[in-house]
Amino acid sequence: MPFKRSRTGCITCREDGYKCDEQRPSCGRCVRLGKGCKGYGLRLKWQNCAEPRKTGKHAKTPHKRETPSVALTRRHLQQQPTPALPRAMSSQIPPQHASFLHHWSTVLASLITMAPAVQNQFHAHITPMITHSSPLRSAICFMAANHMSVVKADTSLHNTATRFQLEAVSSLRKSINTESPLVSLAVIMILQITDQLFTTNSGVNHLEGAKGIIERAGPKAWNCDTGVFLLDICSYHDAVVSVSRRTPPILDLGGDTSSLNDMESMRGLKILWEIIGHVSSMCSLDRDAMDIQGPVIEAALRSLDEYSSKGDVGHTIHAYKEAAYIYLHRVWHNVGAPHPATLKHARDCLNHLSQVPVFSPLASVHAWPLWTAACETIDSQFRELARNRVRAMYELRHLPSLKRLEQDIEDIWEMKDRERTTTGVDKVDCVQAILAMRQRGADLV
C-alpha cells in the first residue's frame, strides 16, 4: 500500500526513502537495522547570502499543512510573575499561535533569559517583534510547542512543533532579503536555542546563518539596544558550540559593545565567553603555537580579578573562570583529574555554582561550567552535588538538554573511573568522548 511521504519522520528514514514509525528517541526501523537514528525535525543548510535563490518552475515550494488546534493549559514554572502579551498585540495574533505565544510570554522567556535585569531582555527586545514578523512568530511557537510537549508529556505536540518549524524556515526564506536584519537574526537565534535545548542529531548550526546576516547587514545595523542584545546571544552560543565540537568559533564578535556592559558586574562574563572561544581555537594549533597562546590566555584569566563582584553574578563569573582553567589545561596539556590543580578548580567551580539559587536567571548559563567541573571531579560528595544540581535545574525548567547533560556526565564518570583503575591516569577528553559515543556534541546550553 503506498504511503504519503512524511516530513515528521526521522531524518535517517527520510534520507533512505522509507516510512518511519516515529518512535522516540530512536525509531523502530533504525533500531531494527542497527542504524544511527539522526533524530527528528529539519535538515537545514545555510547558503552564502550572495548565492542566488532558485526561482521559476523548478523552485521548490513549501508544503502547506494545517495546524491542528491543541487545547493547552498554562503552567507556571516560576513563582515570580511575568508579563503577558500586550492586549493590542494579542488581537493581531492568529488563533493557532495564541496559546503557544502565551506560554512563551508567561513561562518560557523567563526560563532562557541569562541576565538578572529588572526587565526580561527577551521581552524587551524579542517579544515586540512578534506582531509584524511571521517567521519569528512561528519560531517562538516552535520552541513553545517543544517545551509544552515536555511539561504536559504530550507527544502529539512534537508534530505541531515540526509544523511550526517548517513555517518559520519557509517564511524566513521568503523574507530574509527584505526583512530587517534584527528580525532575521532573532529568528535564527530562536531556532538555534530551540535546537540546542530540545532536539538531538539535527546536524544544524544556525550560527552559520547568523554569521551571514551579521556580515551582510554591516556594523551600523547592530548599533542599537536590540542589536547588541542579539549579538550577546550569538557570542554565548558561539562559545558553547565551539567547546562542544572542539572547533574554533564561527563568529568574531569581540569588542567592548555588549548589553552586559550596562550591568558593570556582568562584563567579566562576556570576556570569559571570548576566552573560551580562544581556547577552542587552540584545538587546531600545533604544539609550538599552543605554547605561545596558552600563557596569553592564562594571563587573561588572571586579569579577570578586576571584574570580581559579589552575589550571584560574582559566583557565576568565578565558576566560569575555574572551568576555563580546566578547559585550557585539558586542551593545552591534556591534563585533568586526578591532577591536584584540576581537582581544586573543579571543587571551587562547583562550590561557586551551588551558591547561586537554581531559579536565578544566571543558572541558564551554568550548564557549561557545571559540565566541565563535574566531569573532572572524583570526589563522591562533589559528584552528588553536581548530580543534584542538574536535576534541580531540570525540575524547574523541564529542558531536555539538561536530562541529556546528566546522562552524559554519568557516562563520563564511568569511563574515567574505568581508565584510572586500569592505567592509573586519566587521559579522557570529555567532549571528544561524547562526540565519539553519541555522535553529537555535549549539551552545554
Tab-separated table of C-alpha atoms in Angstrom:
chain	number	residue	atom	x	y	z
A	1	MET	CA	0.000	0.000	0.000
A	2	PRO	CA	1.597	3.315	-0.978
A	3	PHE	CA	2.169	5.776	1.806
A	4	LYS	CA	2.257	9.528	1.856
A	5	ARG	CA	5.767	10.833	2.376
A	6	SER	CA	6.019	12.410	5.815
A	7	ARG	CA	8.084	15.371	6.901
A	8	THR	CA	7.828	14.379	10.529
A	9	GLY	CA	9.664	11.037	10.306
A	10	CYS	CA	13.255	10.689	11.460
A	11	ILE	CA	15.972	12.166	9.271
A	12	THR	CA	17.539	8.734	8.593
A	13	CYS	CA	14.298	7.238	7.204
A	14	ARG	CA	13.600	10.356	5.145
A	15	GLU	CA	17.096	10.212	3.640
A	16	ASP	CA	16.670	6.489	2.872
A	17	GLY	CA	13.173	6.992	1.450
A	18	TYR	CA	11.425	4.661	3.900
A	19	LYS	CA	8.360	5.129	6.069
A	20	CYS	CA	9.159	5.900	9.697
A	21	ASP	CA	7.128	4.772	12.714
A	22	GLU	CA	8.300	7.966	14.511
A	23	GLN	CA	9.155	6.252	17.795
A	24	ARG	CA	11.385	8.323	20.052
A	25	PRO	CA	14.210	8.767	20.810
A	26	SER	CA	15.092	6.261	18.036
A	27	CYS	CA	12.593	4.930	15.502
A	28	GLY	CA	11.854	1.221	15.198
A	29	ARG	CA	13.404	0.830	11.728
A	30	CYS	CA	16.721	2.355	12.794
A	31	VAL	CA	16.845	0.168	15.920
A	32	ARG	CA	15.973	-2.971	13.928
A	33	LEU	CA	18.642	-2.309	11.277
A	34	GLY	CA	21.267	-1.060	13.712
A	35	LYS	CA	21.337	2.356	12.068
A	36	GLY	CA	22.141	5.576	13.857
A	37	CYS	CA	18.794	7.380	14.135
A	38	LYS	CA	19.535	11.023	13.274
A	39	GLY	CA	16.532	12.376	15.123
A	40	TYR	CA	13.570	14.438	14.022
A	41	GLY	CA	12.997	17.885	12.603
A	42	LEU	CA	14.542	19.509	9.549
A	43	ARG	CA	17.885	19.207	7.823
A	44	LEU	CA	18.864	22.778	7.111
A	45	LYS	CA	21.855	24.138	5.276
A	46	TRP	CA	22.602	27.826	5.326
A	47	GLN	CA	23.574	29.258	1.967
A	48	ASN	CA	26.018	32.041	1.393
A	49	CYS	CA	23.944	35.218	1.337
A	50	ALA	CA	25.488	36.142	-2.001
A	51	GLU	CA	24.237	32.969	-3.686
A	52	PRO	CA	21.104	33.476	-5.802
A	53	ARG	CA	17.968	31.659	-4.745
A	54	LYS	CA	16.227	29.385	-7.250
A	55	THR	CA	13.044	30.764	-8.724
A	56	GLY	CA	10.693	29.770	-11.508
A	57	LYS	CA	9.013	26.493	-12.252
A	58	HIS	CA	11.843	24.367	-10.829
A	59	ALA	CA	11.877	26.146	-7.492
A	60	LYS	CA	10.551	24.111	-4.587
A	61	THR	CA	7.502	25.442	-2.838
A	62	PRO	CA	6.861	24.786	0.844
A	63	HIS	CA	4.423	22.035	1.641
A	64	LYS	CA	1.443	23.590	3.415
A	65	ARG	CA	-0.138	21.758	6.282
A	66	GLU	CA	-2.958	22.689	8.540
A	67	THR	CA	-2.049	23.130	12.171
A	68	PRO	CA	-4.435	21.197	14.433
A	69	SER	CA	-5.963	23.004	17.351
A	70	VAL	CA	-4.415	21.866	20.626
A	71	ALA	CA	-6.068	22.687	23.922
A	72	LEU	CA	-3.335	23.767	26.333
A	73	THR	CA	-3.419	24.853	29.922
A	74	ARG	CA	-0.892	27.252	31.320
A	75	ARG	CA	1.574	26.016	33.885
A	76	HIS	CA	3.719	28.442	35.858
A	77	LEU	CA	7.214	27.123	36.462
A	78	GLN	CA	8.339	30.163	38.410
A	79	GLN	CA	6.680	31.948	41.275
A	80	GLN	CA	7.672	35.361	40.011
A	81	PRO	CA	5.017	36.660	37.565
A	82	THR	CA	5.971	37.508	34.001
A	83	PRO	CA	4.164	39.865	31.636
A	84	ALA	CA	1.635	38.544	29.143
A	85	LEU	CA	1.394	39.710	25.552
A	86	PRO	CA	0.005	43.246	25.325
A	87	ARG	CA	-3.728	43.326	24.506
A	88	ALA	CA	-3.154	45.276	21.288
A	89	MET	CA	-0.634	42.689	20.190
A	90	SER	CA	-2.826	39.736	21.160
A	91	SER	CA	-5.605	40.940	18.868
A	92	GLN	CA	-3.296	40.547	15.880
A	93	ILE	CA	-2.106	37.008	16.685
A	94	PRO	CA	-3.548	34.069	14.681
A	95	PRO	CA	-5.633	31.795	16.949
A	96	GLN	CA	-3.456	28.759	16.230
A	97	HIS	CA	-0.451	30.658	17.628
A	98	ALA	CA	-2.073	32.286	20.644
A	99	SER	CA	-1.702	29.564	23.279
A	100	PHE	CA	1.931	28.911	22.361
A	101	LEU	CA	2.815	32.595	22.424
A	102	HIS	CA	1.071	32.850	25.775
A	103	HIS	CA	3.339	30.069	27.061
A	104	TRP	CA	6.343	31.993	25.709
A	105	SER	CA	5.201	35.197	27.389
A	106	THR	CA	4.315	33.791	30.798
A	107	VAL	CA	6.770	30.922	31.195
A	108	LEU	CA	9.375	30.185	28.569
A	109	ALA	CA	11.047	33.575	28.089
A	110	SER	CA	11.822	33.729	31.805
A	111	LEU	CA	13.479	30.283	31.690
A	112	ILE	CA	16.000	31.126	28.959
A	113	THR	CA	16.965	34.679	29.898
A	114	MET	CA	20.566	34.976	31.040
A	115	ALA	CA	20.917	38.334	32.776
A	116	PRO	CA	19.295	39.296	36.093
A	117	ALA	CA	17.881	42.571	34.742
A	118	VAL	CA	14.783	44.357	36.004
A	119	GLN	CA	13.042	43.631	32.700
A	120	ASN	CA	13.408	40.311	30.907
A	121	GLN	CA	15.608	41.071	27.906
A	122	PHE	CA	13.735	38.656	25.645
A	123	HIS	CA	10.525	40.517	26.424
A	124	ALA	CA	12.228	43.858	25.949
A	125	HIS	CA	13.787	43.047	22.568
A	126	ILE	CA	12.165	39.949	21.012
A	127	THR	CA	8.507	39.921	22.061
A	128	PRO	CA	7.686	43.326	20.456
A	129	MET	CA	8.755	41.916	17.051
A	130	ILE	CA	6.232	39.070	17.174
A	131	THR	CA	3.272	41.019	15.800
A	132	HIS	CA	4.828	42.035	12.497
A	133	SER	CA	7.094	39.018	11.859
A	134	SER	CA	5.553	35.738	10.736
A	135	PRO	CA	8.917	33.861	10.802
A	136	LEU	CA	9.626	34.973	14.368
A	137	ARG	CA	6.100	34.131	15.492
A	138	SER	CA	6.436	30.603	14.091
A	139	ALA	CA	9.941	30.155	15.515
A	140	ILE	CA	8.777	31.082	19.005
A	141	CYS	CA	5.777	28.737	18.656
A	142	PHE	CA	8.256	26.032	17.582
A	143	MET	CA	10.150	26.500	20.845
A	144	ALA	CA	6.979	26.744	22.952
A	145	ALA	CA	5.417	23.614	21.433
A	146	ASN	CA	8.577	21.653	22.183
A	147	HIS	CA	8.591	22.836	25.773
A	148	MET	CA	4.891	22.155	26.267
A	149	SER	CA	5.356	18.628	24.932
A	150	VAL	CA	7.738	18.011	27.848
A	151	VAL	CA	5.731	19.833	30.513
A	152	LYS	CA	2.467	18.124	29.522
A	153	ALA	CA	4.049	14.808	28.465
A	154	ASP	CA	2.105	15.193	25.202
A	155	THR	CA	3.996	13.588	22.322
A	156	SER	CA	1.443	14.849	19.781
A	157	LEU	CA	2.994	18.289	20.225
A	158	HIS	CA	6.177	17.028	18.525
A	159	ASN	CA	4.367	17.110	15.184
A	160	THR	CA	2.904	20.520	15.997
A	161	ALA	CA	6.405	21.777	16.760
A	162	THR	CA	7.718	20.423	13.462
A	163	ARG	CA	4.972	22.223	11.560
A	164	PHE	CA	5.853	25.483	13.277
A	165	GLN	CA	9.499	24.862	12.347
A	166	LEU	CA	8.516	24.376	8.712
A	167	GLU	CA	6.511	27.604	8.818
A	168	ALA	CA	9.403	29.528	10.375
A	169	VAL	CA	12.009	28.330	7.890
A	170	SER	CA	9.717	28.713	4.868
A	171	SER	CA	8.668	32.264	5.731
A	172	LEU	CA	12.233	33.219	6.668
A	173	ARG	CA	13.453	32.095	3.235
A	174	LYS	CA	10.887	34.363	1.609
A	175	SER	CA	11.609	37.421	3.739
A	176	ILE	CA	15.308	37.212	4.558
A	177	ASN	CA	16.335	39.582	1.758
A	178	THR	CA	13.718	42.210	2.648
A	179	GLU	CA	13.219	41.781	6.384
A	180	SER	CA	15.050	43.857	8.975
A	181	PRO	CA	18.337	42.107	9.852
A	182	LEU	CA	17.385	42.444	13.521
A	183	VAL	CA	14.261	40.347	12.967
A	184	SER	CA	16.064	37.799	10.770
A	185	LEU	CA	18.813	37.329	13.357
A	186	ALA	CA	16.210	36.995	16.111
A	187	VAL	CA	14.516	34.186	14.150
A	188	ILE	CA	17.797	32.394	13.543
A	189	MET	CA	18.815	32.565	17.194
A	190	ILE	CA	15.418	31.325	18.414
A	191	LEU	CA	15.867	28.344	16.055
A	192	GLN	CA	19.417	27.856	17.390
A	193	ILE	CA	18.309	27.950	21.022
A	194	THR	CA	15.424	25.563	20.347
A	195	ASP	CA	17.698	23.151	18.525
A	196	GLN	CA	20.172	23.133	21.406
A	197	LEU	CA	17.557	22.737	24.134
A	198	PHE	CA	15.086	20.300	22.593
A	199	THR	CA	16.473	18.333	19.651
A	200	THR	CA	19.366	15.956	19.080
A	201	ASN	CA	21.300	14.929	15.988
A	202	SER	CA	19.820	17.683	13.833
A	203	GLY	CA	23.224	18.444	12.324
A	204	VAL	CA	22.296	22.122	12.022
A	205	ASN	CA	24.411	25.024	13.185
A	206	HIS	CA	22.286	28.111	12.757
A	207	LEU	CA	25.289	30.234	13.691
A	208	GLU	CA	26.376	29.897	10.065
A	209	GLY	CA	23.171	31.683	9.088
A	210	ALA	CA	23.702	34.238	11.848
A	211	LYS	CA	27.164	34.983	10.518
A	212	GLY	CA	25.777	35.691	7.047
A	213	ILE	CA	23.123	38.061	8.417
A	214	ILE	CA	25.603	39.910	10.629
A	215	GLU	CA	28.181	40.373	7.899
A	216	ARG	CA	25.718	41.374	5.217
A	217	ALA	CA	23.961	43.974	7.378
A	218	GLY	CA	27.196	45.680	8.447
A	219	PRO	CA	28.202	47.112	11.857
A	220	LYS	CA	25.722	50.003	11.895
A	221	ALA	CA	22.731	47.665	11.844
A	222	TRP	CA	23.649	46.368	15.299
A	223	ASN	CA	24.299	49.748	16.890
A	224	CYS	CA	21.103	49.692	18.966
A	225	ASP	CA	19.967	48.010	22.173
A	226	THR	CA	18.224	45.138	20.371
A	227	GLY	CA	21.175	44.604	18.027
A	228	VAL	CA	23.650	44.463	20.889
A	229	PHE	CA	21.413	42.040	22.814
A	230	LEU	CA	21.208	39.714	19.810
A	231	LEU	CA	24.981	39.791	19.350
A	232	ASP	CA	25.389	38.825	23.018
A	233	ILE	CA	23.190	35.766	22.449
A	234	CYS	CA	25.293	34.891	19.401
A	235	SER	CA	28.503	35.322	21.398
A	236	TYR	CA	27.355	32.966	24.149
A	237	HIS	CA	26.111	30.238	21.808
A	238	ASP	CA	29.173	30.547	19.593
A	239	ALA	CA	31.449	29.970	22.578
A	240	VAL	CA	29.461	26.992	23.877
A	241	VAL	CA	29.154	25.343	20.452
A	242	SER	CA	32.901	25.766	19.916
A	243	VAL	CA	33.507	23.778	23.113
A	244	SER	CA	31.001	21.027	22.328
A	245	ARG	CA	32.528	20.471	18.873
A	246	ARG	CA	36.165	21.305	19.657
A	247	THR	CA	36.214	23.786	16.770
A	248	PRO	CA	37.109	27.496	16.531
A	249	PRO	CA	34.212	29.948	16.990
A	250	ILE	CA	32.322	30.837	13.822
A	251	LEU	CA	31.742	34.476	14.689
A	252	ASP	CA	34.145	37.275	15.526
A	253	LEU	CA	32.144	39.336	17.989
A	254	GLY	CA	34.877	40.625	20.256
A	255	GLY	CA	34.994	44.209	21.403
A	256	ASP	CA	33.548	46.426	24.078
A	257	THR	CA	29.973	46.660	22.769
A	258	SER	CA	27.677	44.469	24.835
A	259	SER	CA	24.308	44.743	26.502
A	260	LEU	CA	26.075	43.248	29.520
A	261	ASN	CA	28.256	46.341	29.702
A	262	ASP	CA	25.253	48.258	31.027
A	263	MET	CA	25.479	45.912	34.023
A	264	GLU	CA	29.062	46.541	35.127
A	265	SER	CA	29.239	43.337	37.153
A	266	MET	CA	28.373	41.233	34.073
A	267	ARG	CA	31.194	42.418	31.817
A	268	GLY	CA	33.500	39.681	33.056
A	269	LEU	CA	31.085	37.044	31.780
A	270	LYS	CA	31.209	38.397	28.211
A	271	ILE	CA	35.024	38.436	28.382
A	272	LEU	CA	35.012	34.825	29.567
A	273	TRP	CA	32.915	33.750	26.575
A	274	GLU	CA	35.587	35.254	24.322
A	275	ILE	CA	38.355	33.493	26.266
A	276	ILE	CA	36.533	30.155	25.968
A	277	GLY	CA	36.380	30.688	22.209
A	278	HIS	CA	40.132	31.341	22.122
A	279	VAL	CA	40.765	28.065	23.976
A	280	SER	CA	38.602	26.234	21.429
A	281	SER	CA	40.688	27.788	18.641
A	282	MET	CA	43.801	26.234	20.197
A	283	CYS	CA	42.478	22.795	19.232
A	284	SER	CA	43.549	23.440	15.631
A	285	LEU	CA	47.053	24.716	16.536
A	286	ASP	CA	50.333	22.815	16.561
A	287	ARG	CA	52.341	22.393	19.763
A	288	ASP	CA	54.545	25.449	19.263
A	289	ALA	CA	51.570	27.697	18.597
A	290	MET	CA	49.772	26.287	21.632
A	291	ASP	CA	52.762	27.080	23.832
A	292	ILE	CA	52.574	30.676	22.669
A	293	GLN	CA	48.800	31.061	23.037
A	294	GLY	CA	48.435	29.203	26.350
A	295	PRO	CA	50.294	31.716	28.576
A	296	VAL	CA	48.400	34.583	26.926
A	297	ILE	CA	45.071	33.007	27.881
A	298	GLU	CA	46.294	32.274	31.404
A	299	ALA	CA	47.209	35.936	31.806
A	300	ALA	CA	43.765	36.953	30.535
A	301	LEU	CA	42.118	34.709	33.119
A	302	ARG	CA	44.220	36.169	35.924
A	303	SER	CA	43.257	39.679	34.842
A	304	LEU	CA	39.591	38.902	35.435
A	305	ASP	CA	40.064	39.512	39.154
A	306	GLU	CA	39.219	43.167	38.478
A	307	TYR	CA	35.729	42.068	37.435
A	308	SER	CA	35.144	40.134	40.620
A	309	SER	CA	31.813	41.002	42.177
A	310	LYS	CA	29.584	39.702	44.900
A	311	GLY	CA	26.337	37.795	44.789
A	312	ASP	CA	25.045	35.508	42.041
A	313	VAL	CA	26.966	37.331	39.303
A	314	GLY	CA	30.231	37.029	41.187
A	315	HIS	CA	29.775	33.325	41.839
A	316	THR	CA	28.909	32.750	38.162
A	317	ILE	CA	31.995	34.609	36.925
A	318	HIS	CA	34.237	32.732	39.384
A	319	ALA	CA	32.715	29.398	38.320
A	320	TYR	CA	33.345	30.221	34.649
A	321	LYS	CA	36.907	31.225	35.440
A	322	GLU	CA	37.642	27.934	37.244
A	323	ALA	CA	36.047	25.952	34.408
A	324	ALA	CA	38.075	27.918	31.850
A	325	TYR	CA	41.298	26.886	33.601
A	326	ILE	CA	40.193	23.232	33.441
A	327	TYR	CA	39.333	23.564	29.739
A	328	LEU	CA	42.596	25.340	28.922
A	329	HIS	CA	44.820	22.753	30.591
A	330	ARG	CA	42.876	19.871	29.038
A	331	VAL	CA	43.292	21.327	25.531
A	332	TRP	CA	46.843	22.613	26.039
A	333	HIS	CA	48.435	19.729	28.001
A	334	ASN	CA	45.661	17.093	28.108
A	335	VAL	CA	45.856	17.321	31.881
A	336	GLY	CA	42.838	16.660	34.060
A	337	ALA	CA	41.872	14.776	37.201
A	338	PRO	CA	43.434	13.429	39.350
A	339	HIS	CA	45.925	16.290	38.947
A	340	PRO	CA	45.645	18.376	42.160
A	341	ALA	CA	45.223	21.670	40.283
A	342	THR	CA	42.364	20.278	38.206
A	343	LEU	CA	40.624	18.865	41.278
A	344	LYS	CA	40.897	22.236	43.033
A	345	HIS	CA	39.488	24.111	40.023
A	346	ALA	CA	36.616	21.608	39.800
A	347	ARG	CA	35.878	21.830	43.519
A	348	ASP	CA	35.939	25.646	43.533
A	349	CYS	CA	33.749	25.801	40.412
A	350	LEU	CA	31.069	23.545	41.887
A	351	ASN	CA	31.126	25.428	45.186
A	352	HIS	CA	30.540	28.732	43.396
A	353	LEU	CA	27.702	27.285	41.300
A	354	SER	CA	25.997	25.864	44.382
A	355	GLN	CA	25.829	29.361	45.877
A	356	VAL	CA	23.576	30.586	43.043
A	357	PRO	CA	19.865	29.755	43.514
A	358	VAL	CA	18.678	27.358	40.827
A	359	PHE	CA	15.841	29.778	39.922
A	360	SER	CA	18.276	32.631	39.195
A	361	PRO	CA	18.379	33.686	35.521
A	362	LEU	CA	22.136	33.178	35.723
A	363	ALA	CA	21.582	29.430	36.139
A	364	SER	CA	20.612	29.466	32.451
A	365	VAL	CA	24.308	29.791	31.584
A	366	HIS	CA	25.598	27.306	34.169
A	367	ALA	CA	25.472	24.161	32.044
A	368	TRP	CA	28.995	24.555	30.635
A	369	PRO	CA	30.907	25.219	33.887
A	370	LEU	CA	28.810	22.565	35.637
A	371	TRP	CA	29.650	20.006	32.938
A	372	THR	CA	33.347	20.928	32.893
A	373	ALA	CA	33.823	20.713	36.652
A	374	ALA	CA	31.553	17.699	37.203
A	375	CYS	CA	33.349	15.583	34.592
A	376	GLU	CA	36.714	16.173	36.278
A	377	THR	CA	35.741	15.671	39.920
A	378	ILE	CA	36.419	12.289	41.511
A	379	ASP	CA	35.079	13.096	44.965
A	380	SER	CA	31.754	11.332	45.630
A	381	GLN	CA	30.428	14.291	47.618
A	382	PHE	CA	31.024	16.749	44.768
A	383	ARG	CA	29.685	14.286	42.215
A	384	GLU	CA	26.475	14.115	44.207
A	385	LEU	CA	26.400	17.914	44.388
A	386	ALA	CA	26.706	18.117	40.588
A	387	ARG	CA	24.075	15.414	40.060
A	388	ASN	CA	21.575	17.130	42.349
A	389	ARG	CA	22.240	20.500	40.728
A	390	VAL	CA	21.456	19.240	37.232
A	391	ARG	CA	18.294	17.517	38.456
A	392	ALA	CA	17.117	20.663	40.255
A	393	MET	CA	17.714	22.713	37.109
A	394	TYR	CA	15.638	20.254	35.113
A	395	GLU	CA	12.785	20.139	37.613
A	396	LEU	CA	12.424	23.907	37.340
A	397	ARG	CA	12.974	24.306	33.594
A	398	HIS	CA	11.955	20.978	32.010
A	399	LEU	CA	14.536	21.333	29.244
A	400	PRO	CA	15.575	18.003	27.651
A	401	SER	CA	19.149	19.202	27.193
A	402	LEU	CA	19.537	19.020	30.981
A	403	LYS	CA	18.411	15.378	31.005
A	404	ARG	CA	20.991	14.595	28.333
A	405	LEU	CA	23.609	16.564	30.291
A	406	GLU	CA	23.026	14.421	33.372
A	407	GLN	CA	23.342	11.176	31.399
A	408	ASP	CA	26.496	12.407	29.647
A	409	ILE	CA	28.116	13.254	32.992
A	410	GLU	CA	27.235	9.834	34.439
A	411	ASP	CA	28.728	8.072	31.402
A	412	ILE	CA	31.897	10.170	31.559
A	413	TRP	CA	32.339	9.318	35.240
A	414	GLU	CA	32.084	5.620	34.454
A	415	MET	CA	34.570	5.939	31.598
A	416	LYS	CA	37.077	7.967	33.619
A	417	ASP	CA	36.862	5.700	36.673
A	418	ARG	CA	37.483	2.663	34.490
A	419	GLU	CA	40.545	4.252	32.884
A	420	ARG	CA	42.026	5.388	36.202
A	421	THR	CA	41.509	1.920	37.650
A	422	THR	CA	43.135	0.284	34.629
A	423	THR	CA	46.006	2.670	33.872
A	424	GLY	CA	46.313	4.906	36.935
A	425	VAL	CA	45.932	8.060	34.826
A	426	ASP	CA	43.066	9.931	33.175
A	427	LYS	CA	43.535	10.976	29.556
A	428	VAL	CA	39.819	11.052	28.730
A	429	ASP	CA	38.816	14.253	26.956
A	430	CYS	CA	35.156	14.580	27.999
A	431	VAL	CA	33.951	16.412	24.895
A	432	GLN	CA	35.775	14.099	22.487
A	433	ALA	CA	34.383	11.101	24.369
A	434	ILE	CA	30.786	12.343	23.951
A	435	LEU	CA	31.391	13.146	20.281
A	436	ALA	CA	32.586	9.570	19.746
A	437	MET	CA	29.929	7.938	21.942
A	438	ARG	CA	26.842	9.960	20.979
A	439	GLN	CA	27.778	11.234	17.523
A	440	ARG	CA	26.838	14.704	18.761
A	441	GLY	CA	28.321	17.468	20.836
A	442	ALA	CA	27.832	17.657	24.588
A	443	ASP	CA	24.689	19.533	25.689
A	444	LEU	CA	26.211	22.660	27.202
A	445	VAL	CA	23.343	25.158	26.771
